[in-house]
């Protein structure tokens, strides 16, 4: 009643000296009780509706993740996927440290070099003075080609067969790690949306993820 009733009803309850757990039987609040009950039912209905929507989304996401894991476990050739990821990381490098709407003098070249060496460039390959003298298009092309060359050298060193196995292992580890993080985030979201009793009794847990 204090949550869903009007301020007047709350005042009446205080004046009557009614406790939180005391049955409400006074005729002055009967209609407000009915109104409050309707609001509670409507609120619970909306919560269940949202919960089902989240449940559907989780089902769709789970199917996508399971399909990706099956592909990896079946020893699929992921070279094209890896190259696509490399290109996206390079694009991210450009957007973070050499944005289109920023003059070249304002590019954060030292941070760009540090980021590139952490993810896709051999240490010492990138020179600040050389990068600073390039246009944005030249810089982007240089980073993309350099990252691809570095990848190809790794493949030559290890051999295509070992390289494919390593790619599959790393991809599987990364996929599982991100899925676990996502599950934890969804658990937090579920707790914030409403009472646990409103959620469907389904599991998207870690045992399922690792059982494929």
mmCIF file with all atom_site columns, N, CA and C in Angstrom, residues 103-145:
data_model
loop_
_atom_site.group_PDB
_atom_site.id
_atom_site.type_symbol
_atom_site.label_atom_id
_atom_site.label_alt_id
_atom_site.label_comp_id
_atom_site.label_asym_id
_atom_site.label_entity_id
_atom_site.label_seq_id
_atom_site.pdbx_PDB_ins_code
_atom_site.Cartn_x
_atom_site.Cartn_y
_atom_site.Cartn_z
_atom_site.occupancy
_atom_site.B_iso_or_equiv
_atom_site.pdbx_formal_charge
_atom_site.auth_seq_id
_atom_site.auth_comp_id
_atom_site.auth_asym_id
_atom_site.auth_atom_id
_atom_site.pdbx_PDB_model_num
ATOM 1   N N  . UNK A 1 103 ? 43.864 16.758 -36.919 1.00 0.00 ? 103 UNK A N  1
ATOM 2   C CA . UNK A 1 103 ? 45.058 17.035 -37.719 1.00 0.00 ? 103 UNK A CA 1
ATOM 3   C C  . UNK A 1 103 ? 46.170 16.053 -37.365 1.00 0.00 ? 103 UNK A C  1
ATOM 4   N N  . UNK A 1 104 ? 47.010 15.756 -38.352 1.00 0.00 ? 104 UNK A N  1
ATOM 5   C CA . UNK A 1 104 ? 48.077 14.775 -38.153 1.00 0.00 ? 104 UNK A CA 1
ATOM 6   C C  . UNK A 1 104 ? 49.027 15.173 -37.024 1.00 0.00 ? 104 UNK A C  1
ATOM 7   N N  . UNK A 1 105 ? 49.199 16.494 -36.831 1.00 0.00 ? 105 UNK A N  1
ATOM 8   C CA . UNK A 1 105 ? 50.065 16.958 -35.747 1.00 0.00 ? 105 UNK A CA 1
ATOM 9   C C  . UNK A 1 105 ? 49.522 16.567 -34.373 1.00 0.00 ? 105 UNK A C  1
ATOM 10  N N  . UNK A 1 106 ? 48.225 16.282 -34.306 1.00 0.00 ? 106 UNK A N  1
ATOM 11  C CA . UNK A 1 106 ? 47.594 15.943 -33.039 1.00 0.00 ? 106 UNK A CA 1
ATOM 12  C C  . UNK A 1 106 ? 47.420 14.436 -32.848 1.00 0.00 ? 106 UNK A C  1
ATOM 13  N N  . UNK A 1 107 ? 47.893 13.641 -33.800 1.00 0.00 ? 107 UNK A N  1
ATOM 14  C CA . UNK A 1 107 ? 47.814 12.191 -33.632 1.00 0.00 ? 107 UNK A CA 1
ATOM 15  C C  . UNK A 1 107 ? 48.659 11.750 -32.436 1.00 0.00 ? 107 UNK A C  1
ATOM 16  N N  . UNK A 1 108 ? 48.184 10.748 -31.732 1.00 0.00 ? 108 UNK A N  1
ATOM 17  C CA . UNK A 1 108 ? 48.923 10.216 -30.595 1.00 0.00 ? 108 UNK A CA 1
ATOM 18  C C  . UNK A 1 108 ? 49.781 9.046  -31.084 1.00 0.00 ? 108 UNK A C  1
ATOM 19  N N  . UNK A 1 109 ? 50.885 9.376  -31.733 1.00 0.00 ? 109 UNK A N  1
ATOM 20  C CA . UNK A 1 109 ? 51.736 8.362  -32.340 1.00 0.00 ? 109 UNK A CA 1
ATOM 21  C C  . UNK A 1 109 ? 52.364 7.426  -31.311 1.00 0.00 ? 109 UNK A C  1
ATOM 22  N N  . UNK A 1 110 ? 52.907 7.923  -30.192 1.00 0.00 ? 110 UNK A N  1
ATOM 23  C CA . UNK A 1 110 ? 53.486 6.997  -29.203 1.00 0.00 ? 110 UNK A CA 1
ATOM 24  C C  . UNK A 1 110 ? 52.476 5.970  -28.688 1.00 0.00 ? 110 UNK A C  1
ATOM 25  N N  . UNK A 1 111 ? 51.252 6.421  -28.411 1.00 0.00 ? 111 UNK A N  1
ATOM 26  C CA . UNK A 1 111 ? 50.226 5.483  -27.946 1.00 0.00 ? 111 UNK A CA 1
ATOM 27  C C  . UNK A 1 111 ? 49.848 4.503  -29.048 1.00 0.00 ? 111 UNK A C  1
ATOM 28  N N  . UNK A 1 112 ? 49.830 4.980  -30.290 1.00 0.00 ? 112 UNK A N  1
ATOM 29  C CA . UNK A 1 112 ? 49.531 4.099  -31.425 1.00 0.00 ? 112 UNK A CA 1
ATOM 30  C C  . UNK A 1 112 ? 50.574 2.997  -31.545 1.00 0.00 ? 112 UNK A C  1
ATOM 31  N N  . UNK A 1 113 ? 51.841 3.368  -31.409 1.00 0.00 ? 113 UNK A N  1
ATOM 32  C CA . UNK A 1 113 ? 52.912 2.380  -31.518 1.00 0.00 ? 113 UNK A CA 1
ATOM 33  C C  . UNK A 1 113 ? 52.810 1.357  -30.384 1.00 0.00 ? 113 UNK A C  1
ATOM 34  N N  . UNK A 1 114 ? 52.548 1.831  -29.186 1.00 0.00 ? 114 UNK A N  1
ATOM 35  C CA . UNK A 1 114 ? 52.420 0.926  -28.041 1.00 0.00 ? 114 UNK A CA 1
ATOM 36  C C  . UNK A 1 114 ? 51.267 -0.051 -28.245 1.00 0.00 ? 114 UNK A C  1
ATOM 37  N N  . UNK A 1 115 ? 50.153 0.445  -28.742 1.00 0.00 ? 115 UNK A N  1
ATOM 38  C CA . UNK A 1 115 ? 48.977 -0.398 -28.974 1.00 0.00 ? 115 UNK A CA 1
ATOM 39  C C  . UNK A 1 115 ? 49.270 -1.427 -30.062 1.00 0.00 ? 115 UNK A C  1
ATOM 40  N N  . UNK A 1 116 ? 49.886 -0.982 -31.150 1.00 0.00 ? 116 UNK A N  1
ATOM 41  C CA . UNK A 1 116 ? 50.184 -1.884 -32.266 1.00 0.00 ? 116 UNK A CA 1
ATOM 42  C C  . UNK A 1 116 ? 51.164 -2.979 -31.845 1.00 0.00 ? 116 UNK A C  1
ATOM 43  N N  . UNK A 1 117 ? 52.185 -2.607 -31.080 1.00 0.00 ? 117 UNK A N  1
ATOM 44  C CA . UNK A 1 117 ? 53.165 -3.603 -30.643 1.00 0.00 ? 117 UNK A CA 1
ATOM 45  C C  . UNK A 1 117 ? 52.565 -4.597 -29.661 1.00 0.00 ? 117 UNK A C  1
ATOM 46  N N  . UNK A 1 118 ? 51.523 -4.183 -28.967 1.00 0.00 ? 118 UNK A N  1
ATOM 47  C CA . UNK A 1 118 ? 50.869 -5.106 -28.035 1.00 0.00 ? 118 UNK A CA 1
ATOM 48  C C  . UNK A 1 118 ? 50.052 -6.155 -28.764 1.00 0.00 ? 118 UNK A C  1
ATOM 49  N N  . UNK A 1 119 ? 49.508 -5.793 -29.937 1.00 0.00 ? 119 UNK A N  1
ATOM 50  C CA . UNK A 1 119 ? 48.541 -6.690 -30.584 1.00 0.00 ? 119 UNK A CA 1
ATOM 51  C C  . UNK A 1 119 ? 48.983 -7.260 -31.931 1.00 0.00 ? 119 UNK A C  1
ATOM 52  N N  . UNK A 1 120 ? 49.708 -6.517 -32.760 1.00 0.00 ? 120 UNK A N  1
ATOM 53  C CA . UNK A 1 120 ? 49.935 -7.051 -34.102 1.00 0.00 ? 120 UNK A CA 1
ATOM 54  C C  . UNK A 1 120 ? 51.232 -6.600 -34.767 1.00 0.00 ? 120 UNK A C  1
ATOM 55  N N  . UNK A 1 121 ? 52.093 -5.889 -34.115 1.00 0.00 ? 121 UNK A N  1
ATOM 56  C CA . UNK A 1 121 ? 53.313 -5.393 -34.744 1.00 0.00 ? 121 UNK A CA 1
ATOM 57  C C  . UNK A 1 121 ? 54.530 -5.828 -33.941 1.00 0.00 ? 121 UNK A C  1
ATOM 58  N N  . UNK A 1 122 ? 55.621 -6.221 -34.619 1.00 0.00 ? 122 UNK A N  1
ATOM 59  C CA . UNK A 1 122 ? 56.843 -6.574 -33.888 1.00 0.00 ? 122 UNK A CA 1
ATOM 60  C C  . UNK A 1 122 ? 57.460 -5.334 -33.250 1.00 0.00 ? 122 UNK A C  1
ATOM 61  N N  . UNK A 1 123 ? 58.081 -5.528 -32.129 1.00 0.00 ? 123 UNK A N  1
ATOM 62  C CA . UNK A 1 123 ? 58.676 -4.405 -31.403 1.00 0.00 ? 123 UNK A CA 1
ATOM 63  C C  . UNK A 1 123 ? 59.785 -3.752 -32.228 1.00 0.00 ? 123 UNK A C  1
ATOM 64  N N  . UNK A 1 124 ? 59.764 -2.441 -32.311 1.00 0.00 ? 124 UNK A N  1
ATOM 65  C CA . UNK A 1 124 ? 60.783 -1.705 -33.035 1.00 0.00 ? 124 UNK A CA 1
ATOM 66  C C  . UNK A 1 124 ? 60.489 -1.491 -34.505 1.00 0.00 ? 124 UNK A C  1
ATOM 67  N N  . UNK A 1 125 ? 59.427 -2.091 -35.016 1.00 0.00 ? 125 UNK A N  1
ATOM 68  C CA . UNK A 1 125 ? 59.114 -1.946 -36.442 1.00 0.00 ? 125 UNK A CA 1
ATOM 69  C C  . UNK A 1 125 ? 58.586 -0.557 -36.771 1.00 0.00 ? 125 UNK A C  1
ATOM 70  N N  . UNK A 1 126 ? 57.766 -0.011 -35.920 1.00 0.00 ? 126 UNK A N  1
ATOM 71  C CA . UNK A 1 126 ? 57.142 1.283  -36.183 1.00 0.00 ? 126 UNK A CA 1
ATOM 72  C C  . UNK A 1 126 ? 58.024 2.415  -35.638 1.00 0.00 ? 126 UNK A C  1
ATOM 73  N N  . UNK A 1 127 ? 58.275 3.395  -36.498 1.00 0.00 ? 127 UNK A N  1
ATOM 74  C CA . UNK A 1 127 ? 59.082 4.549  -36.143 1.00 0.00 ? 127 UNK A CA 1
ATOM 75  C C  . UNK A 1 127 ? 58.189 5.794  -36.099 1.00 0.00 ? 127 UNK A C  1
ATOM 76  N N  . UNK A 1 128 ? 58.249 6.499  -34.983 1.00 0.00 ? 128 UNK A N  1
ATOM 77  C CA . UNK A 1 128 ? 57.360 7.645  -34.789 1.00 0.00 ? 128 UNK A CA 1
ATOM 78  C C  . UNK A 1 128 ? 57.522 8.697  -35.872 1.00 0.00 ? 128 UNK A C  1
ATOM 79  N N  . UNK A 1 129 ? 58.769 9.029  -36.239 1.00 0.00 ? 129 UNK A N  1
ATOM 80  C CA . UNK A 1 129 ? 58.983 10.082 -37.233 1.00 0.00 ? 129 UNK A CA 1
ATOM 81  C C  . UNK A 1 129 ? 58.462 9.685  -38.603 1.00 0.00 ? 129 UNK A C  1
ATOM 82  N N  . UNK A 1 130 ? 58.554 8.396  -38.939 1.00 0.00 ? 130 UNK A N  1
ATOM 83  C CA . UNK A 1 130 ? 58.045 7.925  -40.228 1.00 0.00 ? 130 UNK A CA 1
ATOM 84  C C  . UNK A 1 130 ? 56.513 7.968  -40.261 1.00 0.00 ? 130 UNK A C  1
ATOM 85  N N  . UNK A 1 131 ? 55.895 7.540  -39.190 1.00 0.00 ? 131 UNK A N  1
ATOM 86  C CA . UNK A 1 131 ? 54.435 7.536  -39.136 1.00 0.00 ? 131 UNK A CA 1
ATOM 87  C C  . UNK A 1 131 ? 53.874 8.954  -39.175 1.00 0.00 ? 131 UNK A C  1
ATOM 88  N N  . UNK A 1 132 ? 54.537 9.857  -38.477 1.00 0.00 ? 132 UNK A N  1
ATOM 89  C CA . UNK A 1 132 ? 54.055 11.227 -38.401 1.00 0.00 ? 132 UNK A CA 1
ATOM 90  C C  . UNK A 1 132 ? 54.080 11.913 -39.758 1.00 0.00 ? 132 UNK A C  1
ATOM 91  N N  . UNK A 1 133 ? 54.990 11.491 -40.641 1.00 0.00 ? 133 UNK A N  1
ATOM 92  C CA . UNK A 1 133 ? 55.132 12.122 -41.957 1.00 0.00 ? 133 UNK A CA 1
ATOM 93  C C  . UNK A 1 133 ? 54.124 11.598 -42.976 1.00 0.00 ? 133 UNK A C  1
ATOM 94  N N  . UNK A 1 134 ? 53.379 10.564 -42.644 1.00 0.00 ? 134 UNK A N  1
ATOM 95  C CA . UNK A 1 134 ? 52.431 9.960  -43.584 1.00 0.00 ? 134 UNK A CA 1
ATOM 96  C C  . UNK A 1 134 ? 51.088 10.671 -43.540 1.00 0.00 ? 134 UNK A C  1
ATOM 97  N N  . UNK A 1 135 ? 50.358 10.548 -44.654 1.00 0.00 ? 135 UNK A N  1
ATOM 98  C CA . UNK A 1 135 ? 48.953 10.963 -44.643 1.00 0.00 ? 135 UNK A CA 1
ATOM 99  C C  . UNK A 1 135 ? 48.157 9.884  -43.929 1.00 0.00 ? 135 UNK A C  1
ATOM 100 N N  . UNK A 1 136 ? 46.920 10.177 -43.606 1.00 0.00 ? 136 UNK A N  1
ATOM 101 C CA . UNK A 1 136 ? 46.119 9.193  -42.884 1.00 0.00 ? 136 UNK A CA 1
ATOM 102 C C  . UNK A 1 136 ? 45.904 7.940  -43.721 1.00 0.00 ? 136 UNK A C  1
ATOM 103 N N  . UNK A 1 137 ? 45.683 8.107  -45.024 1.00 0.00 ? 137 UNK A N  1
ATOM 104 C CA . UNK A 1 137 ? 45.488 6.970  -45.914 1.00 0.00 ? 137 UNK A CA 1
ATOM 105 C C  . UNK A 1 137 ? 46.757 6.128  -45.997 1.00 0.00 ? 137 UNK A C  1
ATOM 106 N N  . UNK A 1 138 ? 47.899 6.796  -46.104 1.00 0.00 ? 138 UNK A N  1
ATOM 107 C CA . UNK A 1 138 ? 49.169 6.073  -46.159 1.00 0.00 ? 138 UNK A CA 1
ATOM 108 C C  . UNK A 1 138 ? 49.433 5.327  -44.855 1.00 0.00 ? 138 UNK A C  1
ATOM 109 N N  . UNK A 1 139 ? 49.131 5.967  -43.747 1.00 0.00 ? 139 UNK A N  1
ATOM 110 C CA . UNK A 1 139 ? 49.340 5.344  -42.443 1.00 0.00 ? 139 UNK A CA 1
ATOM 111 C C  . UNK A 1 139 ? 48.466 4.107  -42.287 1.00 0.00 ? 139 UNK A C  1
ATOM 112 N N  . UNK A 1 140 ? 47.212 4.212  -42.673 1.00 0.00 ? 140 UNK A N  1
ATOM 113 C CA . UNK A 1 140 ? 46.298 3.074  -42.569 1.00 0.00 ? 140 UNK A CA 1
ATOM 114 C C  . UNK A 1 140 ? 46.785 1.911  -43.436 1.00 0.00 ? 140 UNK A C  1
ATOM 115 N N  . UNK A 1 141 ? 47.165 2.209  -44.660 1.00 0.00 ? 141 UNK A N  1
ATOM 116 C CA . UNK A 1 141 ? 47.652 1.156  -45.557 1.00 0.00 ? 141 UNK A CA 1
ATOM 117 C C  . UNK A 1 141 ? 48.929 0.523  -45.006 1.00 0.00 ? 141 UNK A C  1
ATOM 118 N N  . UNK A 1 142 ? 49.802 1.345  -44.450 1.00 0.00 ? 142 UNK A N  1
ATOM 119 C CA . UNK A 1 142 ? 51.076 0.865  -43.900 1.00 0.00 ? 142 UNK A CA 1
ATOM 120 C C  . UNK A 1 142 ? 50.837 -0.088 -42.736 1.00 0.00 ? 142 UNK A C  1
ATOM 121 N N  . UNK A 1 143 ? 49.926 0.287  -41.847 1.00 0.00 ? 143 UNK A N  1
ATOM 122 C CA . UNK A 1 143 ? 49.633 -0.568 -40.692 1.00 0.00 ? 143 UNK A CA 1
ATOM 123 C C  . UNK A 1 143 ? 48.961 -1.868 -41.114 1.00 0.00 ? 143 UNK A C  1
ATOM 124 N N  . UNK A 1 144 ? 48.017 -1.780 -42.038 1.00 0.00 ? 144 UNK A N  1
ATOM 125 C CA . UNK A 1 144 ? 47.340 -2.992 -42.499 1.00 0.00 ? 144 UNK A CA 1
ATOM 126 C C  . UNK A 1 144 ? 48.329 -3.953 -43.150 1.00 0.00 ? 144 UNK A C  1
ATOM 127 N N  . UNK A 1 145 ? 49.163 -3.435 -44.029 1.00 0.00 ? 145 UNK A N  1
ATOM 128 C CA . UNK A 1 145 ? 50.104 -4.307 -44.722 1.00 0.00 ? 145 UNK A CA 1
ATOM 129 C C  . UNK A 1 145 ? 51.144 -4.870 -43.759 1.00 0.00 ? 145 UNK A C  1
#
